[in-house]
Amino acid sequence: MTRAKARMHESRSMEHGEGPATVLAIGTANPSGAIVPQDEFADQFFRVTKSEHLTYLKEKLKRICQKTGIEKRHFHMTEDILRAHPEFLDRELPSLDARIDIVATEVPKLAASAAAKAIAEWGRPATDITHLVFCTYSGCRAPSADLQLASLLGLRHSVCRTILSLHGCYGGARALHLAKDLAENNRGARVLVACSEITLVCFGGPDGGNLVGHALFGDGAGAVIVGAGPLDAGERPLFEMVSATQTTIPGTEHALGMQVTGGGIDFHLAIQVPMLLGHSVEHCLLDAFASSAAAVGDDDAGDVAWNDLFWAVHPGGRPILDKIEAVLKLEPGKLAASRHVLREYGNMSGATIVFVLDELRRRRREEEADRDDDHQLAEWGAMLAFGPGITIETMVLRIPRAN
Ligand SMILES: CC(C)(COP(=O)(O)OP(=O)(O)OC[C@H]1O[C@@H](n2cnc3c(N)ncnc32)[C@H](O)[C@@H]1OP(=O)(O)O)[C@@H](O)C(=O)NCCC(=O)NCCSC(=O)CC(=O)O
């Protein structure tokens, strides 16, 4: 290598972060509007949407609710909001503007609650954040929720903002993947990832085709601080983000989707989704672990027994978790963090994966406290999230030994 080339190489490496990016802090939040127990949801939903006469659909929604694995969900939507906006009940009436008026304020506010917790845990001032990656399916305006969040948190005017919209349930994982790339390629970068989802943009009366969506989705926000080395003395890595991959399952564009209409956002969830994911997931994991072996320069790192890992899987629905558990022959309890989040909050789309990571580290701390010296906790893990495409985001995670 010539001296000039060597100098260029050295200065390039000075521009990069050291080692893989790490998750440095996590925060979550839910709106204070309403908490609805799942066993009351069908009665309440048909009452507030004035659809009691549709008894067949109500019974069907009850059957669906019983099988979701959800116990309760949080919503911004209240009966007061519905009284003020009767147009939200009829998807044929124009209501998108009114919905966007509400979520344009509430989505960044909810994100700010989650982000404030993450920043407090991180321990550095919000002005040290260099990049913001915001994800939501409600981003229909510009300037958007990312700018509002930056101003609510008092971020620097020079913060580099990116908004990811309509990635659906893999949005949070996509944002984390992007944050990893940003942190590793910009020395000293501290990336705030914020995902905030409020179902008010999709709310509507029952029409038969959307019952599963009504039974599944809830509101929530998650925030994560991501940074690569060198770390500050007070910064403590929770998860190393070793490698990340994205795969689209060919020919499945129509299986999962979202569409913005004058009457709000419609979801489409094909009944085959759990089966399609089941067919593809092991392949994605093998690819991800092969790239992690390359990333850490250790050929053996690609040889994994799925039960030796910890798992952070987006709980898209109970049958999706069941299918992944069956295909990978996971021991009972391996998806406990995902099932817990589904039970307590439902599917909060892109924000859900942040809740799963938070729950995993909470469980990990309890296990650390309880374990005897001979019992080794899993060091390596896998994060999986999926959404329209069908797109699967996979990330190989590692918990540094000190944690
Ligand atoms: C709806 C369920 C709770 C039902 O549980 P089971 O499948 O175990 O029970 P079951 O087979 O008895 O089904 C109960 C009733 O629900 C109906 N049913 C099941 N899945 C359906 C679907 N996708 N669309 C419409 N109806 C559906 C069945 O026909 C049946 O109707 P009847 O009783 O009349 O016979 C579950 O299938 C589920 O959680 N599905 C959602 C999975 C999913 O697609 N998640 C992705 C979310 S989106 C996501 O995470 C990413 C993103 O969007 O970005």
Tab-separated table of C-alpha atoms and ligand atoms in Angstrom:
chain	number	residue	atom	x	y	z
A	1	MET	CA	0.000	0.000	0.000
A	2	THR	CA	1.426	3.433	-0.876
A	3	ARG	CA	1.851	5.928	1.977
A	4	ALA	CA	-1.005	8.128	0.626
A	5	LYS	CA	-3.299	5.114	0.423
A	6	ALA	CA	-2.306	4.010	3.909
A	7	ARG	CA	-3.052	7.517	5.263
A	8	MET	CA	-6.453	7.505	3.537
A	9	HIS	CA	-7.193	4.038	4.968
A	10	GLU	CA	-6.172	5.212	8.446
A	11	SER	CA	-8.273	8.375	8.238
A	12	ARG	CA	-11.274	6.351	6.959
A	13	SER	CA	-10.994	3.983	9.898
A	14	MET	CA	-10.861	7.008	12.226
A	15	GLU	CA	-14.259	8.001	10.783
A	16	HIS	CA	-15.819	4.653	11.712
A	17	GLY	CA	-17.120	3.477	15.074
A	18	GLU	CA	-15.265	0.660	16.846
A	19	GLY	CA	-16.785	-2.818	16.977
A	20	PRO	CA	-20.411	-3.595	16.294
A	21	ALA	CA	-23.040	-1.030	17.263
A	22	THR	CA	-24.695	-1.638	20.611
A	23	VAL	CA	-28.055	-0.940	22.188
A	24	LEU	CA	-27.270	1.488	25.010
A	25	ALA	CA	-30.728	2.198	26.427
A	26	ILE	CA	-34.394	1.339	25.877
A	27	GLY	CA	-37.643	3.135	26.750
A	28	THR	CA	-41.295	2.309	26.056
A	29	ALA	CA	-44.613	4.115	26.504
A	30	ASN	CA	-48.323	3.572	25.919
A	31	PRO	CA	-51.067	6.178	25.571
A	32	SER	CA	-53.243	6.971	28.553
A	33	GLY	CA	-56.528	7.005	26.557
A	34	ALA	CA	-58.008	3.562	27.268
A	35	ILE	CA	-56.892	0.109	28.384
A	36	VAL	CA	-59.262	-2.494	26.964
A	37	PRO	CA	-59.286	-6.092	28.286
A	38	GLN	CA	-59.407	-8.442	25.311
A	39	ASP	CA	-62.385	-10.390	26.692
A	40	GLU	CA	-64.435	-7.136	26.696
A	41	PHE	CA	-63.177	-5.861	23.351
A	42	ALA	CA	-65.845	-7.348	21.037
A	43	ASP	CA	-68.761	-6.079	23.170
A	44	GLN	CA	-67.206	-2.652	23.497
A	45	PHE	CA	-66.224	-2.427	19.824
A	46	PHE	CA	-69.682	-3.299	18.505
A	47	ARG	CA	-71.320	-0.927	21.007
A	48	VAL	CA	-69.155	2.120	20.190
A	49	THR	CA	-69.337	1.486	16.453
A	50	LYS	CA	-73.146	1.142	16.712
A	51	SER	CA	-72.959	-2.268	15.017
A	52	GLU	CA	-74.803	-4.421	17.609
A	53	HIS	CA	-77.140	-5.666	14.875
A	54	LEU	CA	-74.225	-7.434	13.111
A	55	THR	CA	-74.478	-10.378	15.510
A	56	TYR	CA	-72.672	-12.844	13.232
A	57	LEU	CA	-69.614	-10.574	12.987
A	58	LYS	CA	-69.663	-9.866	16.715
A	59	GLU	CA	-69.603	-13.591	17.518
A	60	LYS	CA	-66.784	-14.049	15.028
A	61	LEU	CA	-64.768	-11.231	16.615
A	62	LYS	CA	-65.295	-12.857	20.012
A	63	ARG	CA	-63.939	-16.161	18.645
A	64	ILE	CA	-60.956	-14.362	17.142
A	65	CYS	CA	-60.233	-12.387	20.337
A	66	GLN	CA	-60.162	-15.599	22.384
A	67	LYS	CA	-57.421	-16.991	20.147
A	68	THR	CA	-55.125	-13.974	19.937
A	69	GLY	CA	-53.091	-14.660	23.080
A	70	ILE	CA	-53.783	-11.030	24.049
A	71	GLU	CA	-55.135	-10.023	27.473
A	72	LYS	CA	-55.326	-6.267	27.070
A	73	ARG	CA	-54.375	-3.403	24.772
A	74	HIS	CA	-53.760	0.338	25.172
A	75	PHE	CA	-55.419	2.870	22.878
A	76	HIS	CA	-55.335	6.626	22.362
A	77	MET	CA	-58.873	6.388	20.962
A	78	THR	CA	-61.638	7.047	23.500
A	79	GLU	CA	-65.411	7.243	23.253
A	80	ASP	CA	-65.100	11.048	23.604
A	81	ILE	CA	-62.949	11.196	20.471
A	82	LEU	CA	-65.477	9.023	18.612
A	83	ARG	CA	-68.362	11.255	19.696
A	84	ALA	CA	-66.460	14.240	18.277
A	85	HIS	CA	-65.675	12.322	15.060
A	86	PRO	CA	-68.641	10.155	14.035
A	87	GLU	CA	-67.077	10.004	10.544
A	88	PHE	CA	-64.452	7.569	11.968
A	89	LEU	CA	-67.193	4.921	12.106
A	90	ASP	CA	-67.878	4.852	8.393
A	91	ARG	CA	-64.918	4.045	6.121
A	92	GLU	CA	-66.862	5.477	3.171
A	93	LEU	CA	-66.836	8.982	4.728
A	94	PRO	CA	-63.758	11.189	4.278
A	95	SER	CA	-61.917	11.182	7.601
A	96	LEU	CA	-58.195	10.968	6.810
A	97	ASP	CA	-57.546	14.681	7.473
A	98	ALA	CA	-59.214	14.553	10.899
A	99	ARG	CA	-57.318	11.396	11.811
A	100	ILE	CA	-54.000	12.873	10.672
A	101	ASP	CA	-54.716	16.069	12.652
A	102	ILE	CA	-54.860	13.961	15.812
A	103	VAL	CA	-51.971	11.585	15.182
A	104	ALA	CA	-49.685	14.360	13.883
A	105	THR	CA	-49.578	15.603	17.487
A	106	GLU	CA	-50.051	12.372	19.414
A	107	VAL	CA	-47.564	10.112	17.570
A	108	PRO	CA	-44.528	12.335	18.347
A	109	LYS	CA	-45.830	12.973	21.889
A	110	LEU	CA	-46.008	9.241	22.576
A	111	ALA	CA	-42.574	8.770	21.015
A	112	ALA	CA	-41.233	11.535	23.266
A	113	SER	CA	-42.451	9.688	26.404
A	114	ALA	CA	-40.583	6.549	25.341
A	115	ALA	CA	-37.501	8.488	24.218
A	116	ALA	CA	-37.313	10.479	27.473
A	117	LYS	CA	-37.056	7.153	29.362
A	118	ALA	CA	-34.348	5.863	27.020
A	119	ILE	CA	-32.365	9.108	27.297
A	120	ALA	CA	-32.657	9.077	31.102
A	121	GLU	CA	-31.320	5.510	31.193
A	122	TRP	CA	-28.519	6.391	28.765
A	123	GLY	CA	-27.413	9.174	31.130
A	124	ARG	CA	-26.118	11.650	28.547
A	125	PRO	CA	-27.829	14.877	27.456
A	126	ALA	CA	-30.339	14.715	24.582
A	127	THR	CA	-28.103	17.186	22.707
A	128	ASP	CA	-25.484	14.398	22.348
A	129	ILE	CA	-27.846	12.577	19.959
A	130	THR	CA	-26.451	12.926	16.435
A	131	HIS	CA	-29.058	10.972	14.394
A	132	LEU	CA	-32.767	10.295	14.733
A	133	VAL	CA	-34.533	7.437	12.945
A	134	PHE	CA	-38.283	7.613	13.410
A	135	CYS	CA	-40.706	4.958	12.265
A	136	THR	CA	-44.493	5.079	12.138
A	137	TYR	CA	-47.309	4.053	9.813
A	138	SER	CA	-48.991	7.418	10.522
A	139	GLY	CA	-46.428	9.635	8.776
A	140	CYS	CA	-48.578	11.380	6.154
A	141	ARG	CA	-47.309	14.960	6.513
A	142	ALA	CA	-44.096	16.902	6.016
A	143	PRO	CA	-42.378	18.158	8.045
A	144	SER	CA	-43.261	15.065	9.974
A	145	ALA	CA	-43.247	13.463	13.400
A	146	ASP	CA	-39.441	13.194	13.406
A	147	LEU	CA	-39.081	16.998	13.436
A	148	GLN	CA	-41.698	17.355	16.167
A	149	LEU	CA	-39.981	14.709	18.262
A	150	ALA	CA	-36.624	16.463	17.809
A	151	SER	CA	-38.114	19.688	19.102
A	152	LEU	CA	-40.017	18.028	21.985
A	153	LEU	CA	-36.754	16.455	23.159
A	154	GLY	CA	-34.610	19.563	22.532
A	155	LEU	CA	-32.292	17.766	20.084
A	156	ARG	CA	-29.649	19.817	18.273
A	157	HIS	CA	-30.654	21.562	15.044
A	158	SER	CA	-27.866	19.602	13.349
A	159	VAL	CA	-29.365	16.205	14.256
A	160	CYS	CA	-29.704	14.066	11.079
A	161	ARG	CA	-33.344	12.964	10.860
A	162	THR	CA	-34.844	10.094	8.855
A	163	ILE	CA	-38.460	8.982	8.895
A	164	LEU	CA	-39.493	5.467	7.869
A	165	SER	CA	-43.124	5.229	6.965
A	166	LEU	CA	-45.452	2.325	6.167
A	167	HIS	CA	-42.887	-0.412	6.818
A	168	GLY	CA	-45.571	-1.853	9.100
A	169	CYS	CA	-44.476	-4.373	11.658
A	170	TYR	CA	-40.852	-4.634	10.530
A	171	GLY	CA	-40.399	-0.827	10.813
A	172	GLY	CA	-38.829	-0.995	14.280
A	173	ALA	CA	-36.351	-3.671	13.247
A	174	ARG	CA	-35.564	-1.794	10.024
A	175	ALA	CA	-34.926	1.362	12.084
A	176	LEU	CA	-32.571	-0.568	14.385
A	177	HIS	CA	-30.765	-2.035	11.357
A	178	LEU	CA	-30.323	1.477	9.919
A	179	ALA	CA	-29.167	2.803	13.309
A	180	LYS	CA	-26.534	0.050	13.405
A	181	ASP	CA	-25.234	1.111	9.972
A	182	LEU	CA	-25.217	4.796	10.977
A	183	ALA	CA	-23.448	4.183	14.291
A	184	GLU	CA	-20.788	1.928	12.773
A	185	ASN	CA	-20.045	4.308	9.914
A	186	ASN	CA	-19.951	7.604	11.813
A	187	ARG	CA	-17.500	7.637	14.699
A	188	GLY	CA	-19.083	9.030	17.846
A	189	ALA	CA	-22.637	8.876	16.439
A	190	ARG	CA	-25.428	8.302	18.932
A	191	VAL	CA	-28.619	7.321	17.146
A	192	LEU	CA	-32.054	7.652	18.682
A	193	VAL	CA	-34.494	5.139	17.194
A	194	ALA	CA	-38.131	5.976	17.909
A	195	CYS	CA	-41.176	3.981	16.772
A	196	SER	CA	-44.630	5.243	17.594
A	197	GLU	CA	-47.896	3.682	16.476
A	198	ILE	CA	-51.457	4.824	17.173
A	199	THR	CA	-54.262	2.734	15.669
A	200	LEU	CA	-56.620	5.707	15.421
A	201	VAL	CA	-55.614	6.116	11.757
A	202	CYS	CA	-56.937	2.602	11.037
A	203	PHE	CA	-59.976	2.549	13.311
A	204	GLY	CA	-63.359	1.863	11.703
A	205	GLY	CA	-66.545	-0.132	11.993
A	206	PRO	CA	-66.552	-3.887	11.375
A	207	ASP	CA	-66.858	-4.918	7.742
A	208	GLY	CA	-65.939	-8.582	8.022
A	209	GLY	CA	-62.580	-8.311	6.252
A	210	ASN	CA	-60.803	-6.344	8.959
A	211	LEU	CA	-61.829	-8.164	12.147
A	212	VAL	CA	-58.409	-9.719	12.710
A	213	GLY	CA	-56.722	-6.296	12.545
A	214	HIS	CA	-59.203	-4.879	15.081
A	215	ALA	CA	-58.503	-7.819	17.393
A	216	LEU	CA	-54.741	-7.606	17.084
A	217	PHE	CA	-53.349	-4.092	16.948
A	218	GLY	CA	-52.679	-1.753	19.877
A	219	ASP	CA	-50.925	1.569	20.510
A	220	GLY	CA	-47.415	2.051	21.851
A	221	ALA	CA	-44.022	3.643	21.329
A	222	GLY	CA	-40.515	2.333	21.782
A	223	ALA	CA	-37.181	4.149	21.766
A	224	VAL	CA	-33.612	2.869	21.669
A	225	ILE	CA	-30.243	4.629	21.826
A	226	VAL	CA	-27.659	2.988	19.563
A	227	GLY	CA	-23.935	3.721	19.454
A	228	ALA	CA	-20.634	2.056	18.521
A	229	GLY	CA	-17.303	2.406	20.304
A	230	PRO	CA	-15.518	4.166	21.756
A	231	LEU	CA	-18.140	4.250	24.514
A	232	ASP	CA	-18.257	6.887	27.247
A	233	ALA	CA	-17.394	5.707	30.757
A	234	GLY	CA	-21.043	5.734	31.826
A	235	GLU	CA	-22.395	3.973	28.722
A	236	ARG	CA	-23.304	0.332	29.216
A	237	PRO	CA	-24.087	-1.887	26.215
A	238	LEU	CA	-27.237	-3.994	26.628
A	239	PHE	CA	-27.045	-5.863	23.301
A	240	GLU	CA	-24.361	-5.938	20.610
A	241	MET	CA	-25.934	-5.700	17.150
A	242	VAL	CA	-23.559	-8.169	15.498
A	243	SER	CA	-25.025	-8.432	11.995
A	244	ALA	CA	-28.309	-7.620	10.287
A	245	THR	CA	-29.980	-8.851	7.113
A	246	GLN	CA	-33.230	-8.220	5.283
A	247	THR	CA	-35.019	-10.767	3.082
A	248	THR	CA	-38.180	-10.502	1.009
A	249	ILE	CA	-40.153	-13.698	0.420
A	250	PRO	CA	-40.737	-13.782	-3.374
A	251	GLY	CA	-44.336	-13.760	-4.570
A	252	THR	CA	-45.870	-12.692	-1.256
A	253	GLU	CA	-46.496	-8.994	-1.999
A	254	HIS	CA	-50.230	-9.470	-1.587
A	255	ALA	CA	-50.147	-11.364	1.707
A	256	LEU	CA	-49.618	-8.381	4.034
A	257	GLY	CA	-50.385	-4.796	3.247
A	258	MET	CA	-51.478	-1.335	4.258
A	259	GLN	CA	-53.317	1.164	2.114
A	260	VAL	CA	-53.965	4.835	2.835
A	261	THR	CA	-57.539	5.745	1.824
A	262	GLY	CA	-59.711	8.820	2.342
A	263	GLY	CA	-61.333	6.947	5.225
A	264	GLY	CA	-58.101	5.992	7.039
A	265	ILE	CA	-55.498	3.259	6.673
A	266	ASP	CA	-56.679	-0.253	5.762
A	267	PHE	CA	-54.750	-3.364	6.769
A	268	HIS	CA	-54.736	-6.594	4.836
A	269	LEU	CA	-53.546	-9.747	6.621
A	270	ALA	CA	-53.828	-12.968	4.594
A	271	ILE	CA	-54.659	-16.105	6.510
A	272	GLN	CA	-51.502	-17.763	5.084
A	273	VAL	CA	-49.054	-15.343	6.785
A	274	PRO	CA	-48.010	-17.667	9.652
A	275	MET	CA	-47.417	-20.532	7.187
A	276	LEU	CA	-45.415	-18.315	4.772
A	277	LEU	CA	-43.198	-17.093	7.603
A	278	GLY	CA	-42.760	-20.639	8.852
A	279	HIS	CA	-41.402	-21.674	5.435
A	280	SER	CA	-38.810	-18.882	5.296
A	281	VAL	CA	-37.649	-18.135	8.775
A	282	GLU	CA	-34.943	-20.781	9.186
A	283	HIS	CA	-33.358	-19.805	5.893
A	284	CYS	CA	-33.188	-16.151	7.005
A	285	LEU	CA	-31.614	-17.159	10.295
A	286	LEU	CA	-28.979	-19.328	8.597
A	287	ASP	CA	-28.062	-16.394	6.317
A	288	ALA	CA	-27.909	-13.993	9.248
A	289	PHE	CA	-25.655	-16.265	11.290
A	290	ALA	CA	-23.413	-16.861	8.262
A	291	SER	CA	-22.953	-13.085	7.961
A	292	SER	CA	-22.366	-12.783	11.686
A	293	ALA	CA	-19.609	-15.411	11.419
A	294	ALA	CA	-18.026	-13.259	8.703
A	295	ALA	CA	-18.528	-10.112	10.810
A	296	VAL	CA	-16.736	-11.557	13.851
A	297	GLY	CA	-14.174	-13.475	11.751
A	298	ASP	CA	-15.058	-16.792	13.405
A	299	ASP	CA	-16.233	-19.634	11.135
A	300	ASP	CA	-17.744	-21.493	14.104
A	301	ALA	CA	-20.004	-18.541	14.983
A	302	GLY	CA	-22.267	-19.601	12.078
A	303	ASP	CA	-22.867	-23.064	13.642
A	304	VAL	CA	-25.761	-22.477	15.981
A	305	ALA	CA	-28.259	-24.602	17.815
A	306	TRP	CA	-31.449	-22.545	17.914
A	307	ASN	CA	-32.126	-23.547	21.520
A	308	ASP	CA	-28.763	-22.120	22.636
A	309	LEU	CA	-29.922	-18.613	21.685
A	310	PHE	CA	-32.106	-16.012	23.334
A	311	TRP	CA	-34.968	-14.822	21.111
A	312	ALA	CA	-36.565	-11.462	20.325
A	313	VAL	CA	-39.344	-12.206	17.818
A	314	HIS	CA	-41.971	-9.681	16.714
A	315	PRO	CA	-45.235	-11.164	18.033
A	316	GLY	CA	-47.220	-10.523	14.850
A	317	GLY	CA	-49.858	-12.920	16.142
A	318	ARG	CA	-50.062	-16.015	18.340
A	319	PRO	CA	-49.995	-18.488	15.396
A	320	ILE	CA	-46.875	-16.792	14.022
A	321	LEU	CA	-45.034	-17.418	17.293
A	322	ASP	CA	-46.400	-20.988	17.412
A	323	LYS	CA	-45.221	-21.608	13.858
A	324	ILE	CA	-41.706	-20.232	14.459
A	325	GLU	CA	-41.449	-22.239	17.685
A	326	ALA	CA	-42.489	-25.419	15.823
A	327	VAL	CA	-40.268	-24.934	12.767
A	328	LEU	CA	-37.159	-24.184	14.834
A	329	LYS	CA	-38.086	-26.809	17.469
A	330	LEU	CA	-37.647	-24.228	20.198
A	331	GLU	CA	-38.031	-25.251	23.818
A	332	PRO	CA	-41.087	-23.861	25.601
A	333	GLY	CA	-40.212	-20.502	27.095
A	334	LYS	CA	-37.758	-19.433	24.369
A	335	LEU	CA	-40.350	-16.978	22.996
A	336	ALA	CA	-41.576	-15.950	26.457
A	337	ALA	CA	-40.627	-12.271	26.049
A	338	SER	CA	-42.561	-12.064	22.756
A	339	ARG	CA	-45.604	-13.847	24.194
A	340	HIS	CA	-45.533	-11.570	27.235
A	341	VAL	CA	-45.546	-8.428	25.068
A	342	LEU	CA	-48.362	-9.805	22.889
A	343	ARG	CA	-50.398	-10.666	26.005
A	344	GLU	CA	-49.928	-7.270	27.688
A	345	TYR	CA	-50.104	-4.894	24.703
A	346	GLY	CA	-51.168	-6.702	21.496
A	347	ASN	CA	-49.336	-6.086	18.224
A	348	MET	CA	-48.092	-2.460	18.251
A	349	SER	CA	-46.660	-2.854	14.744
A	350	GLY	CA	-43.142	-1.379	14.429
A	351	ALA	CA	-42.899	-0.411	18.106
A	352	THR	CA	-43.451	-3.979	19.330
A	353	ILE	CA	-39.903	-5.229	18.830
A	354	VAL	CA	-38.592	-2.539	21.194
A	355	PHE	CA	-40.974	-3.782	23.904
A	356	VAL	CA	-39.667	-7.319	23.302
A	357	LEU	CA	-36.036	-6.199	23.697
A	358	ASP	CA	-36.995	-4.343	26.873
A	359	GLU	CA	-38.767	-7.409	28.267
A	360	LEU	CA	-35.815	-9.641	27.339
A	361	ARG	CA	-33.330	-7.516	29.236
A	362	ARG	CA	-35.720	-7.308	32.235
A	363	ARG	CA	-35.996	-11.120	32.288
A	364	ARG	CA	-32.251	-11.410	31.819
A	365	ARG	CA	-31.585	-9.284	34.900
A	366	GLU	CA	-33.908	-11.490	36.957
A	367	GLU	CA	-32.213	-14.640	35.655
A	368	GLU	CA	-28.777	-13.169	36.413
A	369	ALA	CA	-29.849	-12.491	39.963
A	370	ASP	CA	-31.311	-16.009	40.433
A	371	ARG	CA	-28.815	-18.199	38.573
A	372	ASP	CA	-26.237	-20.458	40.176
A	373	ASP	CA	-22.645	-20.242	38.928
A	374	ASP	CA	-22.840	-23.386	36.742
A	375	HIS	CA	-25.768	-22.152	34.690
A	376	GLN	CA	-24.625	-20.154	31.659
A	377	LEU	CA	-27.210	-17.788	30.203
A	378	ALA	CA	-27.412	-17.558	26.408
A	379	GLU	CA	-24.801	-15.139	25.086
A	380	TRP	CA	-26.020	-15.048	21.462
A	381	GLY	CA	-29.509	-14.260	20.278
A	382	ALA	CA	-31.683	-13.582	17.257
A	383	MET	CA	-34.104	-10.765	16.583
A	384	LEU	CA	-36.794	-11.298	13.932
A	385	ALA	CA	-39.498	-8.979	12.650
A	386	PHE	CA	-41.698	-9.115	9.563
A	387	GLY	CA	-44.129	-6.997	7.644
A	388	PRO	CA	-45.374	-6.115	4.178
A	389	GLY	CA	-43.322	-7.617	1.352
A	390	ILE	CA	-43.381	-10.113	3.063
A	391	THR	CA	-40.154	-8.703	4.451
A	392	ILE	CA	-38.169	-10.358	7.226
A	393	GLU	CA	-35.584	-8.366	9.191
A	394	THR	CA	-33.120	-10.556	11.077
A	395	MET	CA	-30.455	-9.362	13.491
A	396	VAL	CA	-27.877	-11.414	15.352
A	397	LEU	CA	-27.471	-10.077	18.879
A	398	ARG	CA	-24.924	-10.761	21.589
A	399	ILE	CA	-25.129	-9.852	25.250
A	400	PRO	CA	-21.710	-8.688	26.421
A	401	ARG	CA	-20.511	-10.837	29.336
A	402	ALA	CA	-20.514	-8.012	31.884
A	403	ASN	CA	-24.320	-7.746	31.548
B	1	LIG	C1	-56.952	-14.402	14.062
B	1	LIG	C2	-56.277	-15.429	14.951
B	1	LIG	C3	-56.211	-14.889	16.374
B	1	LIG	C4	-57.085	-16.720	14.935
B	1	LIG	O1	-56.416	-17.751	15.617
B	1	LIG	P1	-56.329	-19.206	14.983
B	1	LIG	O2	-55.856	-19.060	13.573
B	1	LIG	O3	-55.546	-20.066	15.883
B	1	LIG	O4	-57.849	-19.678	15.087
B	1	LIG	P2	-58.874	-20.188	13.986
B	1	LIG	O5	-58.168	-20.894	12.872
B	1	LIG	O6	-59.943	-20.922	14.741
B	1	LIG	O7	-59.478	-18.837	13.428
B	1	LIG	C5	-60.525	-18.141	14.076
B	1	LIG	C6	-61.258	-17.360	13.013
B	1	LIG	O8	-60.369	-16.342	12.505
B	1	LIG	C7	-60.360	-16.432	11.074
B	1	LIG	N1	-59.044	-15.961	10.614
B	1	LIG	C8	-57.831	-16.393	11.002
B	1	LIG	N2	-56.863	-15.688	10.382
B	1	LIG	C9	-57.495	-14.805	9.586
B	1	LIG	C10	-57.052	-13.799	8.701
B	1	LIG	N3	-55.748	-13.545	8.521
B	1	LIG	N4	-57.975	-13.057	8.057
B	1	LIG	C11	-59.300	-13.280	8.254
B	1	LIG	N5	-59.769	-14.211	9.086
B	1	LIG	C12	-58.892	-14.969	9.744
B	1	LIG	C13	-60.604	-17.907	10.789
B	1	LIG	O9	-61.085	-18.082	9.486
B	1	LIG	C14	-61.654	-18.242	11.838
B	1	LIG	O10	-62.934	-17.835	11.416
B	1	LIG	P3	-64.242	-18.666	11.850
B	1	LIG	O11	-64.251	-18.691	13.342
B	1	LIG	O12	-65.372	-17.920	11.248
B	1	LIG	O13	-64.043	-20.041	11.264
B	1	LIG	C15	-54.856	-15.766	14.429
B	1	LIG	O14	-54.947	-16.451	13.196
B	1	LIG	C16	-53.997	-14.537	14.251
B	1	LIG	O15	-53.477	-13.935	15.227
B	1	LIG	N6	-53.776	-14.180	12.994
B	1	LIG	C17	-53.004	-12.991	12.658
B	1	LIG	C18	-51.676	-13.399	12.154
B	1	LIG	C19	-51.096	-12.310	11.309
B	1	LIG	O16	-51.318	-12.224	10.100
B	1	LIG	N7	-50.302	-11.428	11.903
B	1	LIG	C20	-49.597	-10.458	11.160
B	1	LIG	C21	-49.978	-9.159	11.731
B	1	LIG	S1	-49.306	-7.943	10.781
B	1	LIG	C22	-47.721	-7.840	11.223
B	1	LIG	O17	-47.342	-8.271	12.284
B	1	LIG	C23	-46.877	-7.187	10.253
B	1	LIG	C24	-47.442	-5.996	9.484
B	1	LIG	O18	-48.599	-5.874	9.160
B	1	LIG	O19	-46.691	-5.124	9.130
